CSV table of C-alpha atoms in Angstrom, one decimal:
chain,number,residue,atom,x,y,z
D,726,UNK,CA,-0.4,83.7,62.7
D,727,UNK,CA,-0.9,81.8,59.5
D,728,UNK,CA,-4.2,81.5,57.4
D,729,UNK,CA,-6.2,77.8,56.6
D,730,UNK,CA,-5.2,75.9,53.9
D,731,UNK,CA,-8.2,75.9,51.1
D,732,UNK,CA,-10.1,73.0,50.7
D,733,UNK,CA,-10.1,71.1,47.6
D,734,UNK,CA,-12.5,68.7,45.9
D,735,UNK,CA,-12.1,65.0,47.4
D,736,UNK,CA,-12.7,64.2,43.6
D,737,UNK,CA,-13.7,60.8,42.2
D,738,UNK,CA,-10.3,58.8,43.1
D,739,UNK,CA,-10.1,58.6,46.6
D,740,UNK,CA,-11.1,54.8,47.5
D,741,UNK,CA,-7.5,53.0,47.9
D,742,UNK,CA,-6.5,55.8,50.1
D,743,UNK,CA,-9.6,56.5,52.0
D,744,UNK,CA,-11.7,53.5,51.7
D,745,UNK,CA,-9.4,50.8,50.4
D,746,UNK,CA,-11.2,47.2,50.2
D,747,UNK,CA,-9.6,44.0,49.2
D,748,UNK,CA,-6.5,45.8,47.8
D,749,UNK,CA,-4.5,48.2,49.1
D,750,UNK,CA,-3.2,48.4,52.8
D,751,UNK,CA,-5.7,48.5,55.8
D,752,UNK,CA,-8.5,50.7,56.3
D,753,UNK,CA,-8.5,53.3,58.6
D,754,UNK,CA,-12.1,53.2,59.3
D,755,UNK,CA,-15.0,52.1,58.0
D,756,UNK,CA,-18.6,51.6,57.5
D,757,UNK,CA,-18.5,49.0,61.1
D,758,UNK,CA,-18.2,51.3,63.9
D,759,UNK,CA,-19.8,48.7,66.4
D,760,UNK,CA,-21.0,44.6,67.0
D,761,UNK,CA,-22.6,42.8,69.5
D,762,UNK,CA,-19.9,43.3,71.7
D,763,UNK,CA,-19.8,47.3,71.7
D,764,UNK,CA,-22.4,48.6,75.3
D,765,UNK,CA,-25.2,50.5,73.8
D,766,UNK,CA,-28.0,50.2,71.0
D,767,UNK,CA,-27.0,48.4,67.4
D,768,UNK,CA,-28.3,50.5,64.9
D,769,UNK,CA,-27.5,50.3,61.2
D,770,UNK,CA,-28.4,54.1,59.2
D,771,UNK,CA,-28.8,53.5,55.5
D,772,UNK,CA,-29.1,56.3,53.2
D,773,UNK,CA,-28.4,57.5,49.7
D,774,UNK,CA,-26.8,60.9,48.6
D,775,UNK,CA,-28.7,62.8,46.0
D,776,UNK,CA,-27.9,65.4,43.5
D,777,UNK,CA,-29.5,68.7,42.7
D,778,UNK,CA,-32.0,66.6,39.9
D,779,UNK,CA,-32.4,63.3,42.4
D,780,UNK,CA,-29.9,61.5,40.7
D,781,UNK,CA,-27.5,58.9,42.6
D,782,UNK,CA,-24.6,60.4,43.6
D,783,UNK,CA,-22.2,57.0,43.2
D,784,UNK,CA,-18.4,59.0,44.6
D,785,UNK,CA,-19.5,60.2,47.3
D,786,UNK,CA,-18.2,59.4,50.7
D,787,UNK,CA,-19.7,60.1,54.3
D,788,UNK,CA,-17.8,59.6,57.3
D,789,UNK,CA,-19.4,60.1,60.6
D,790,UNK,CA,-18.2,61.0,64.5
D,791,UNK,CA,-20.4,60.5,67.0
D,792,UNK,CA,-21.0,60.1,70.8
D,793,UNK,CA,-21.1,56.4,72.8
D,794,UNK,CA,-23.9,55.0,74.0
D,795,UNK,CA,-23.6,57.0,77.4
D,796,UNK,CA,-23.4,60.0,75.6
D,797,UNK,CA,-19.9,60.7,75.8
D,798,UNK,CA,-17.3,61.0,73.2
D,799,UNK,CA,-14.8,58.3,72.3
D,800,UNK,CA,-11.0,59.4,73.6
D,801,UNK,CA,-9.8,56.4,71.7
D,802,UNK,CA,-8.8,54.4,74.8
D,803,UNK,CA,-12.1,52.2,73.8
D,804,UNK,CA,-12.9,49.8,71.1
D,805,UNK,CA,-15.6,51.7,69.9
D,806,UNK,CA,-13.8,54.7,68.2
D,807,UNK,CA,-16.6,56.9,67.2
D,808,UNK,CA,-15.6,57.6,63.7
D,809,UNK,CA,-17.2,55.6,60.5
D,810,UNK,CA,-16.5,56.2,57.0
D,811,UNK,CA,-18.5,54.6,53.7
D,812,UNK,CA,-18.4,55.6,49.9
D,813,UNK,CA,-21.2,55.3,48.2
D,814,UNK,CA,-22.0,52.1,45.7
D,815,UNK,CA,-23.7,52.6,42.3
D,816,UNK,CA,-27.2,53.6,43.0
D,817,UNK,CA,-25.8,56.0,46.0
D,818,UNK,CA,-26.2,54.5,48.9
D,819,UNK,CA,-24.1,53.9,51.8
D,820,UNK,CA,-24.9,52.6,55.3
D,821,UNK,CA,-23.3,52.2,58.9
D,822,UNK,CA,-23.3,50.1,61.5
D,823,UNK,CA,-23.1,51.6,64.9
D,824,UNK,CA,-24.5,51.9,68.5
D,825,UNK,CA,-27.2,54.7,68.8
D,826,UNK,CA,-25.6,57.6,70.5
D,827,UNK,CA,-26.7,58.7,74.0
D,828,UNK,CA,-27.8,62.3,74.3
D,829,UNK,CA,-24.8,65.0,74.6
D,830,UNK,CA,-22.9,65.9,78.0
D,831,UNK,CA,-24.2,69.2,77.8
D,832,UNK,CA,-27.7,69.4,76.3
D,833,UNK,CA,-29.8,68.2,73.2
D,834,UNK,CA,-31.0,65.5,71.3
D,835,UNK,CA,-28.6,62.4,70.4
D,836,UNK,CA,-27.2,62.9,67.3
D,837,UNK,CA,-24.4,61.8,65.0
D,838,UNK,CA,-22.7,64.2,63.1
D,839,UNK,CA,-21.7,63.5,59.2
D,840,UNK,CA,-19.3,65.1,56.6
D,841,UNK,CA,-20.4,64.8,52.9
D,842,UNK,CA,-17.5,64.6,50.3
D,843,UNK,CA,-17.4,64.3,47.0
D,844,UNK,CA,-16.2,65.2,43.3
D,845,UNK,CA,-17.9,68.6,42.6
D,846,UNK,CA,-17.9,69.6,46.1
D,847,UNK,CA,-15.3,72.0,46.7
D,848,UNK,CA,-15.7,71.7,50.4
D,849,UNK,CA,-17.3,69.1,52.1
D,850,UNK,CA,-20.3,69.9,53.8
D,851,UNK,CA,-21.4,69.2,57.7
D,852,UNK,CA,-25.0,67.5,58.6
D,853,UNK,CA,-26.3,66.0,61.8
D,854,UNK,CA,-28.1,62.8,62.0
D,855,UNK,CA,-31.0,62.7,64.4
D,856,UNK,CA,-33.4,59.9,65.3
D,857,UNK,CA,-36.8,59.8,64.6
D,858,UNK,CA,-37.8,58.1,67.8
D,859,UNK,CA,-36.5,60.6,69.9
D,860,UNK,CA,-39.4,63.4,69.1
D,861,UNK,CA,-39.3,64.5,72.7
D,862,UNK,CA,-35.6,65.1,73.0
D,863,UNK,CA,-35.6,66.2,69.5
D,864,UNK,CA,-38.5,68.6,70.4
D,865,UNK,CA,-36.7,70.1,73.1
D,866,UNK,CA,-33.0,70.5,71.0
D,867,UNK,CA,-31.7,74.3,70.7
D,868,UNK,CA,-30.1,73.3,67.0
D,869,UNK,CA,-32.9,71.5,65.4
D,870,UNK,CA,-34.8,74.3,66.8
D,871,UNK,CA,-32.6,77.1,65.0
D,872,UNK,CA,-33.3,75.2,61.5
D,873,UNK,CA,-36.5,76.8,59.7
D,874,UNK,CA,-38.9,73.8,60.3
D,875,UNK,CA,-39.6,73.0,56.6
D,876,UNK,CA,-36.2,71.9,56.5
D,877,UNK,CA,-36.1,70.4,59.8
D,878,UNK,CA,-36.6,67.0,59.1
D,879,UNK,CA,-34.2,66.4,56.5
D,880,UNK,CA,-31.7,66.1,60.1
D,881,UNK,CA,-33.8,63.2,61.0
D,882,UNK,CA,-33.1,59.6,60.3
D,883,UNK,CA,-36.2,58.0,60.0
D,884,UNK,CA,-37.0,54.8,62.3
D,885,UNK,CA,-38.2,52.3,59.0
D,886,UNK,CA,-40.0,49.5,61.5
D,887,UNK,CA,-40.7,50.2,65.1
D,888,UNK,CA,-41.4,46.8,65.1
D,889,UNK,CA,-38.1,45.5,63.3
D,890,UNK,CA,-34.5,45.8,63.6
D,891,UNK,CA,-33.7,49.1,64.3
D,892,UNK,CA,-33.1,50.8,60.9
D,893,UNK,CA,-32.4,54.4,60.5
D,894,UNK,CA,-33.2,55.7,56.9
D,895,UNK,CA,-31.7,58.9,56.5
D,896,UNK,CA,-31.2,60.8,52.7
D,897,UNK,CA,-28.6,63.1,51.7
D,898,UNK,CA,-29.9,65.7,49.1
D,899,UNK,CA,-26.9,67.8,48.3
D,900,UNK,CA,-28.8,70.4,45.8
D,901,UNK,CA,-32.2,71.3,45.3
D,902,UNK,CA,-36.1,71.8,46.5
D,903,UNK,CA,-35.1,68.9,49.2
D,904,UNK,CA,-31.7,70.1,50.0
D,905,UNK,CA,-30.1,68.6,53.5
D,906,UNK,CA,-29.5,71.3,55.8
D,907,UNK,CA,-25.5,71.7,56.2
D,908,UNK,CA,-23.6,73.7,59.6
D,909,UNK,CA,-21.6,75.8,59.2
D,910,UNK,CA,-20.1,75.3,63.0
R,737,UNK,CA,-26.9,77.0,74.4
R,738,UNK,CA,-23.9,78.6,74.2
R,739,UNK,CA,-22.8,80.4,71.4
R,740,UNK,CA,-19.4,80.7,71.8
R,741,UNK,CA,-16.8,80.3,69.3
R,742,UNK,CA,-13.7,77.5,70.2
R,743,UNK,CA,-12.3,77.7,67.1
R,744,UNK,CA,-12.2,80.2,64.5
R,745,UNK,CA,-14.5,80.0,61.8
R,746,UNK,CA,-13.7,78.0,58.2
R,747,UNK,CA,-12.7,81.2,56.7
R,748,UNK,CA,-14.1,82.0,53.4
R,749,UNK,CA,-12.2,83.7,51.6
R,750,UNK,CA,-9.6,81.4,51.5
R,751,UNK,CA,-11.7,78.3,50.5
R,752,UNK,CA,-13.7,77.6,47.5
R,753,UNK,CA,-17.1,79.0,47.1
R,754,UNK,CA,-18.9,76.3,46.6
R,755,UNK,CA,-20.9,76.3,42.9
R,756,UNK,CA,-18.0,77.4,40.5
R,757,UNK,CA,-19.5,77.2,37.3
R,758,UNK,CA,-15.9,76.8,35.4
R,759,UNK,CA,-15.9,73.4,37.3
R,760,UNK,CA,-18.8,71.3,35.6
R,761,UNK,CA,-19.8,68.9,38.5
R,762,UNK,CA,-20.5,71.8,40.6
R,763,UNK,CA,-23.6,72.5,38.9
R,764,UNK,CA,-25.8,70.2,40.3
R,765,UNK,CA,-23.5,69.4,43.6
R,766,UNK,CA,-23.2,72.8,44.8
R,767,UNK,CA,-25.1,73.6,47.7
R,768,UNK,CA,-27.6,76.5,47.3
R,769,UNK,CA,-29.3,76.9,50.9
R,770,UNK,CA,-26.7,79.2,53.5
R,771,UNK,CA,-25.2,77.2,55.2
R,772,UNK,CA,-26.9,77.6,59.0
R,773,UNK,CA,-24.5,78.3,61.8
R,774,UNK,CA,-24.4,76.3,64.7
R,775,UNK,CA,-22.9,76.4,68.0
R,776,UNK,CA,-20.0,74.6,68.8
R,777,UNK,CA,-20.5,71.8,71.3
R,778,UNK,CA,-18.3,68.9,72.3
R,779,UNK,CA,-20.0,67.1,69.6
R,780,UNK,CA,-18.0,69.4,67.1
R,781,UNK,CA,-15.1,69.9,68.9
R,782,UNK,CA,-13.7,66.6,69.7
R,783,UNK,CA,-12.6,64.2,67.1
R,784,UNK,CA,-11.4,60.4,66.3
R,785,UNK,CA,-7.8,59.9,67.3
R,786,UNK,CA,-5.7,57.5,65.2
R,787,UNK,CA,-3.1,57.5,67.7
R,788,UNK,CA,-3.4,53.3,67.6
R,789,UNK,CA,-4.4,52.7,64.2
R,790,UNK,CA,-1.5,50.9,62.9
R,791,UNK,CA,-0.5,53.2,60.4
R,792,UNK,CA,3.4,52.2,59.9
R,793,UNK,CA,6.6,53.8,58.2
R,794,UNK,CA,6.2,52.1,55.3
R,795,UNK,CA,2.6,53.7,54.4
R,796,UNK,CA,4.4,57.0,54.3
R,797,UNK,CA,6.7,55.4,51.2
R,798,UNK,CA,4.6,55.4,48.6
R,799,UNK,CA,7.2,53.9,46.1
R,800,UNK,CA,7.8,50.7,48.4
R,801,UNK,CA,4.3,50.6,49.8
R,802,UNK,CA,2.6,48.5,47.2
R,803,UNK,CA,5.6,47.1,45.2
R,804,UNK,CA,4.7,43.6,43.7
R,805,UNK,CA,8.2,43.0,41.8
R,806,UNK,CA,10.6,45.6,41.0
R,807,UNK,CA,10.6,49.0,41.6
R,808,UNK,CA,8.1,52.1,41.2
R,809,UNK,CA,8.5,53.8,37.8
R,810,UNK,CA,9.1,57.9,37.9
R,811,UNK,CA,10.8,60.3,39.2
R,812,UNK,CA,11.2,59.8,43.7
R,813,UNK,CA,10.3,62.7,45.2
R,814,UNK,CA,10.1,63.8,49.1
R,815,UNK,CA,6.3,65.7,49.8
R,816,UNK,CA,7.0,66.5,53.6
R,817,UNK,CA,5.8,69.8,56.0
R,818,UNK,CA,4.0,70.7,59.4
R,819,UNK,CA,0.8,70.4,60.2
R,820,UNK,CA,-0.2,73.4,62.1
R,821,UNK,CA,-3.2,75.3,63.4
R,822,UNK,CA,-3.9,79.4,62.3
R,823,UNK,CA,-2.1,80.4,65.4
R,824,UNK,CA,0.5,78.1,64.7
R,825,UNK,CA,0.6,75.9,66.9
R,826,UNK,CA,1.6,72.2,65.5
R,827,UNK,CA,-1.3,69.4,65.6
R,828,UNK,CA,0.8,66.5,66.8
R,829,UNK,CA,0.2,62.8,66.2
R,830,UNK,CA,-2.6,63.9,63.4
R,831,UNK,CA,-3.9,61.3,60.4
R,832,UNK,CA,-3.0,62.4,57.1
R,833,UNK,CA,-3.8,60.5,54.0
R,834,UNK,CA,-2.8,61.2,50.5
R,835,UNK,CA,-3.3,59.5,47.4
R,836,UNK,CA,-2.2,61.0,43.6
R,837,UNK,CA,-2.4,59.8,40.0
R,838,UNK,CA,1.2,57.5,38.8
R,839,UNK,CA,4.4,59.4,36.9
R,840,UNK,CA,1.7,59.0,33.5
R,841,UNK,CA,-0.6,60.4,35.3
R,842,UNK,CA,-3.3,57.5,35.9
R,843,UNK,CA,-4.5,56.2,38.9
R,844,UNK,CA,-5.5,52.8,40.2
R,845,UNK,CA,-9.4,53.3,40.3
R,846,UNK,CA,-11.8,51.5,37.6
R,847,UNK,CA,-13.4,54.8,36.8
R,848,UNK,CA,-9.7,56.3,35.4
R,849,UNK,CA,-10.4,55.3,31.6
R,850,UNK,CA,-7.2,57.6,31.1
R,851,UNK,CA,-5.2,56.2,28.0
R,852,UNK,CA,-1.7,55.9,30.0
R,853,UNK,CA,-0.1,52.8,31.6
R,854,UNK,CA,-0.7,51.7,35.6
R,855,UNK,CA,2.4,51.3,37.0
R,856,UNK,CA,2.0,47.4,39.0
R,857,UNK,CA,4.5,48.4,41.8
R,858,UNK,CA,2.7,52.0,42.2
R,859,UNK,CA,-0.6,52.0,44.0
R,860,UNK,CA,-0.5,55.9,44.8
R,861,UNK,CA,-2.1,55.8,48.3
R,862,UNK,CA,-0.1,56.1,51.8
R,863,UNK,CA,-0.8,57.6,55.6
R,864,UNK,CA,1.0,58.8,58.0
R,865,UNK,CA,1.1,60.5,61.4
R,866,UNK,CA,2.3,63.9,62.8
R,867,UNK,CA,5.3,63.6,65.4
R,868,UNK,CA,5.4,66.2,68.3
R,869,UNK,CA,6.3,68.8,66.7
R,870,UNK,CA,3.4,68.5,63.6
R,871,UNK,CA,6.0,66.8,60.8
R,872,UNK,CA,4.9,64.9,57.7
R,873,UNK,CA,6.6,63.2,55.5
R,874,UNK,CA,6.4,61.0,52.5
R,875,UNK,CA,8.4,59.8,49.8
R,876,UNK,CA,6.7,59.1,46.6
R,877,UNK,CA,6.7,59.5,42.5
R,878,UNK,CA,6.0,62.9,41.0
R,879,UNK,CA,2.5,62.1,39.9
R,880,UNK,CA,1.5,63.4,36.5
R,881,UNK,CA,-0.9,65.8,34.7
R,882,UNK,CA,-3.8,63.9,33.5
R,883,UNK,CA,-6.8,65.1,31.0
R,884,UNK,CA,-10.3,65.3,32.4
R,885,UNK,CA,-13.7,65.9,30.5
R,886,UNK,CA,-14.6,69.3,32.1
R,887,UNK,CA,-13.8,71.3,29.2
R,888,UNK,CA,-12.1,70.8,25.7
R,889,UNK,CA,-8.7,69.8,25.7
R,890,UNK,CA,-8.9,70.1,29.5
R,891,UNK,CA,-6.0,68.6,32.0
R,892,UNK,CA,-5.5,68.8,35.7
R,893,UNK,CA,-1.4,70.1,36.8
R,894,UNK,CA,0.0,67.4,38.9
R,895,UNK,CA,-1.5,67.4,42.2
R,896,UNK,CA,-1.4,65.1,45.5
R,897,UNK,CA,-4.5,64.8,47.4
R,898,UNK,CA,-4.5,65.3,51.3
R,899,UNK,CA,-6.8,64.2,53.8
R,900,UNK,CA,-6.0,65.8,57.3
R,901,UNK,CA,-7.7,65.6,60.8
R,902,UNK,CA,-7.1,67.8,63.2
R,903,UNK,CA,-8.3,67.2,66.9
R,904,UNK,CA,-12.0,68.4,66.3
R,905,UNK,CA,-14.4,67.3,63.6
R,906,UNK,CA,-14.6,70.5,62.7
R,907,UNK,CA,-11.5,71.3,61.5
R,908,UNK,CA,-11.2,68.2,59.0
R,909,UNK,CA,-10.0,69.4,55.9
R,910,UNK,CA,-9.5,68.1,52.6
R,911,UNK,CA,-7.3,69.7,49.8
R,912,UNK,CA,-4.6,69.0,47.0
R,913,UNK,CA,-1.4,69.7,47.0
R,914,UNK,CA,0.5,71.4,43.7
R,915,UNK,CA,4.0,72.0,42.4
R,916,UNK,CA,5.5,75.0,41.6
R,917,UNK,CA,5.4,76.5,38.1
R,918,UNK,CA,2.8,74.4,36.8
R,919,UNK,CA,1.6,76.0,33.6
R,920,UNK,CA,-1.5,74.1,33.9
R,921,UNK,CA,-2.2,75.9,37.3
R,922,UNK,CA,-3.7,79.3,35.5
R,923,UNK,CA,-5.7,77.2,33.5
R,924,UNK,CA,-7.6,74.6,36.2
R,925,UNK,CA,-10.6,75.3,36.9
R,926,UNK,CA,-10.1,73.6,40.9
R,927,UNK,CA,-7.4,75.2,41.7
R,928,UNK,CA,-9.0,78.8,40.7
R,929,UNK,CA,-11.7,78.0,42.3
R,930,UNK,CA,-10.4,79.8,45.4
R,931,UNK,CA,-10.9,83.3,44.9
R,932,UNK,CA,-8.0,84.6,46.4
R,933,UNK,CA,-4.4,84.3,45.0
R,934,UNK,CA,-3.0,84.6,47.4
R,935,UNK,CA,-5.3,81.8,49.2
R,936,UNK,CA,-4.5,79.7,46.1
R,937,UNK,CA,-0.8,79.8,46.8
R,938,UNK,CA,-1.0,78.2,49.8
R,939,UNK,CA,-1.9,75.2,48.3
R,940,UNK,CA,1.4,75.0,46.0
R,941,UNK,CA,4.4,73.1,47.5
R,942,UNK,CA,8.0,75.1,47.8
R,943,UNK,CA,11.0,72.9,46.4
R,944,UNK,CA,13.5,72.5,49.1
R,945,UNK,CA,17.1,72.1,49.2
R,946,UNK,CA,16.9,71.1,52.9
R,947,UNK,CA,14.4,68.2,51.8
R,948,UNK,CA,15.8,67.4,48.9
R,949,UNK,CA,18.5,64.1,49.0
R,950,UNK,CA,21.7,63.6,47.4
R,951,UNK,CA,21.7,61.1,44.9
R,952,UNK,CA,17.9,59.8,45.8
R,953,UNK,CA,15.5,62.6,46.1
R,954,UNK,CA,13.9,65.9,45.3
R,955,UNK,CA,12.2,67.6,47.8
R,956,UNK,CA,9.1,69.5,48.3
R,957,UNK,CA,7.7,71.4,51.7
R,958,UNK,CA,4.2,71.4,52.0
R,959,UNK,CA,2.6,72.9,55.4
R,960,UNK,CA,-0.9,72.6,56.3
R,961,UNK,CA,-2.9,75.1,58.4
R,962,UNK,CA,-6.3,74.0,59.9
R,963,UNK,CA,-8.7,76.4,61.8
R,964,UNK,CA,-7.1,77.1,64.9
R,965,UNK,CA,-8.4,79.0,68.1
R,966,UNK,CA,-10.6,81.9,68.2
R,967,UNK,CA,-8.7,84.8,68.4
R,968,UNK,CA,-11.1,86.6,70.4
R,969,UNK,CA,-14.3,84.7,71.9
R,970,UNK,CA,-17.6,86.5,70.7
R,971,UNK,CA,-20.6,85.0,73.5
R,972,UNK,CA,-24.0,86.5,73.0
């Protein structure tokens, strides 16, 4: 038996190796998990992470893994891989492109999930991403259901035109009165 | 909704807590809600595989991978180890990413205002993949300490970061990796952030003969353990 290796801050210096852009080698993923091409939904889900006093939180980085459009998860024999990873710019904010998840194999709402790194985190923290225009599956989901309701919606990406594009706005507050709820899984 | 356990949980007493005071960005990046437990699904127990990403031999060599003309400037060192899960059990063809400061101790990033040269054939990033049996390796530059504004007259020990995925989401891990007899180790505030001594131990690389090459290289061993399965399933 051996024991887990601690975690360690991601810290502010991460981008050639984790998000490299023009220089530096290829990335490994990024914030383009899907186009036209990928079966399923094109979403985009924007957001900005937040510290304790609402300021912009400009090193983080979010990567997310999530489910296909059927609802079943990538075994990486598909184009679409599943995983997505952004940093955030200088007011915060990151955003993905992706299809819009179908609802899980075994039960509950769709959902993607998202780790939160960054300098001053000692371990990075674990958040879902729901969709506001799924109240009834979200209504009926065990998880959302186990989260004290004031809190609830801070898992739910927020549809910004029903009529538009579909835009997912969805706010990570790391600290404070608004803080996201994080899993501990 | 099953509430079984998989995988054994991110155990706590060897990892951080998370608002360390001694470590200034904490204080308003810390988390202060408990955290709330939730069942693990397919959704956290499968995971992206990189199996076909491209990642080559030379983006294990961190002193060839970004050479423009001439060579990289410190002293070559060999960072290699196993990847392995609590019961250990080796995580095979794994993604592990690393990236470190230059021999003066700066890194390539605009926000590293540090007062020391950028070496132009040293980029200090490179990837590779676990073989069969869990192995890592890299060959790169001793990075150095650098200061940092946490405290006065306050300077990180030489570290290397690490990214690592296992199989599940769930068991992603970040961490650094240190070298032995640091002085600056009893004195960082990120490193003694984990509790437990000897918790924080496990996070300081072993020189190694066996590693170590004649005429080229010194060698460090640096093994990895990620939550592995539950010992014994708990269902309610």
């Amino acid at each position: 038996m051996s024991s887990q290796t601690p975690s360690q801050t991601v810290g502010p210096f991460f981008s050639h190796a984790l998000t490299p852009g023009a220089t530096g080698h290829a990335p490994i993923a990024g914030r383009q998990l899907a186009d036209e091409r990928t079966p399923g939904t094109l979403i985009r889900i924007e957001g900005r992470v937040l510290d304790g006093v609402g300021h912009a939180v400009t090193d983080a980085l979010v990567e997310i893994w999530q489910a296909r459009h059927d609802g079943a998860y990538p075994d990486g024999s598909d184009a679409f891989r599943g995983f997505g990873r952004a940093s955030t710019d200088a007011d915060g904010r990151f955003w993905f492109q992706t299809v819009k998840p179908g609802a899980p194999p075994e039960n509950g709402a769709p959902h993607v999930n998202a780790a939160v790194f960054a300098r001053g985190m000692l371990n990075h923290a674990f958040t879902r991403i729901y969709f506001s225009d799924e109240q009834e599956e979200n209504s009926r989901d065990l998880v959302l259901a186990s989260v004290d309701p004031v809190r609830r919606k801070s898992l739910v990406a927020s549809l910004r035109d029903p009529a538009g594009p579909p835009v997912y706005d969805f706010e990570i507050c790391l600290q404070g009165v608004h803080e996201t709820v994080f899993f501990d899984a | 909704m099953t509430s079984k356990r998989i995988l054994s949980p991110r155990d706590w007493s060897s990892h951080p807590r998370q608002a360390h005071p001694e470590y200034k960005s904490t204080l308003l990046r810390s988390q202060r809600q408990p955290l709330v437990p939730l069942p693990q699904s397919l959704s956290e127990l499968t995971g992206p595989a990189f199996g076909h990403c491209g990642v080559t031999g030379l983006d294990a060599d961190l002193t060839r991978n970004a050479i423009r003309a001439g060579e990289a400037i410190g002293e070559r060192i060999v960072v290699a180890g196993r990847l392995l899960d609590e019961s250990g059990r080796a995580v095979p063809n794994a993604l592990i990413e690393v990236w470190q400061a230059n021999a003066a101790g700066r890194y390539v990033h605009s926000q590293d205002q540090h007062d020391a040269p950028l070496d132009p054939n040293f980029l200090g990033a490179g990837r590779a993949l676990t073989d069969s049996s869990g192995r890592y390796r890299f060959t790169t530059i001793r990075p150095g300490a650098y200061p940092w504004r946490n405290h006065p007259n306050a300077w990180r020990p030489a570290h290397i970061h690490f990214s690592v995925f296992g199989t599940a989401f769930i068991q992603r891990l970040v961490t650094q990796m240190y070298f032995p007899g640091d002085p600056l180790l009893a004195l960082d505030p990120i490193f003694n952030a984990t509790a437990d001594a000897t918790a924080r131990q496990r996070l300081v690389a072993a020189f190694s003969t066996e590693l170590t090459e004649p005429e080229w290289a010194l060698g460090f061993e640096f093994d990895i353990v990620l939550r592995g399965p539950q010992a014994t399933p708990l269902e309610s």
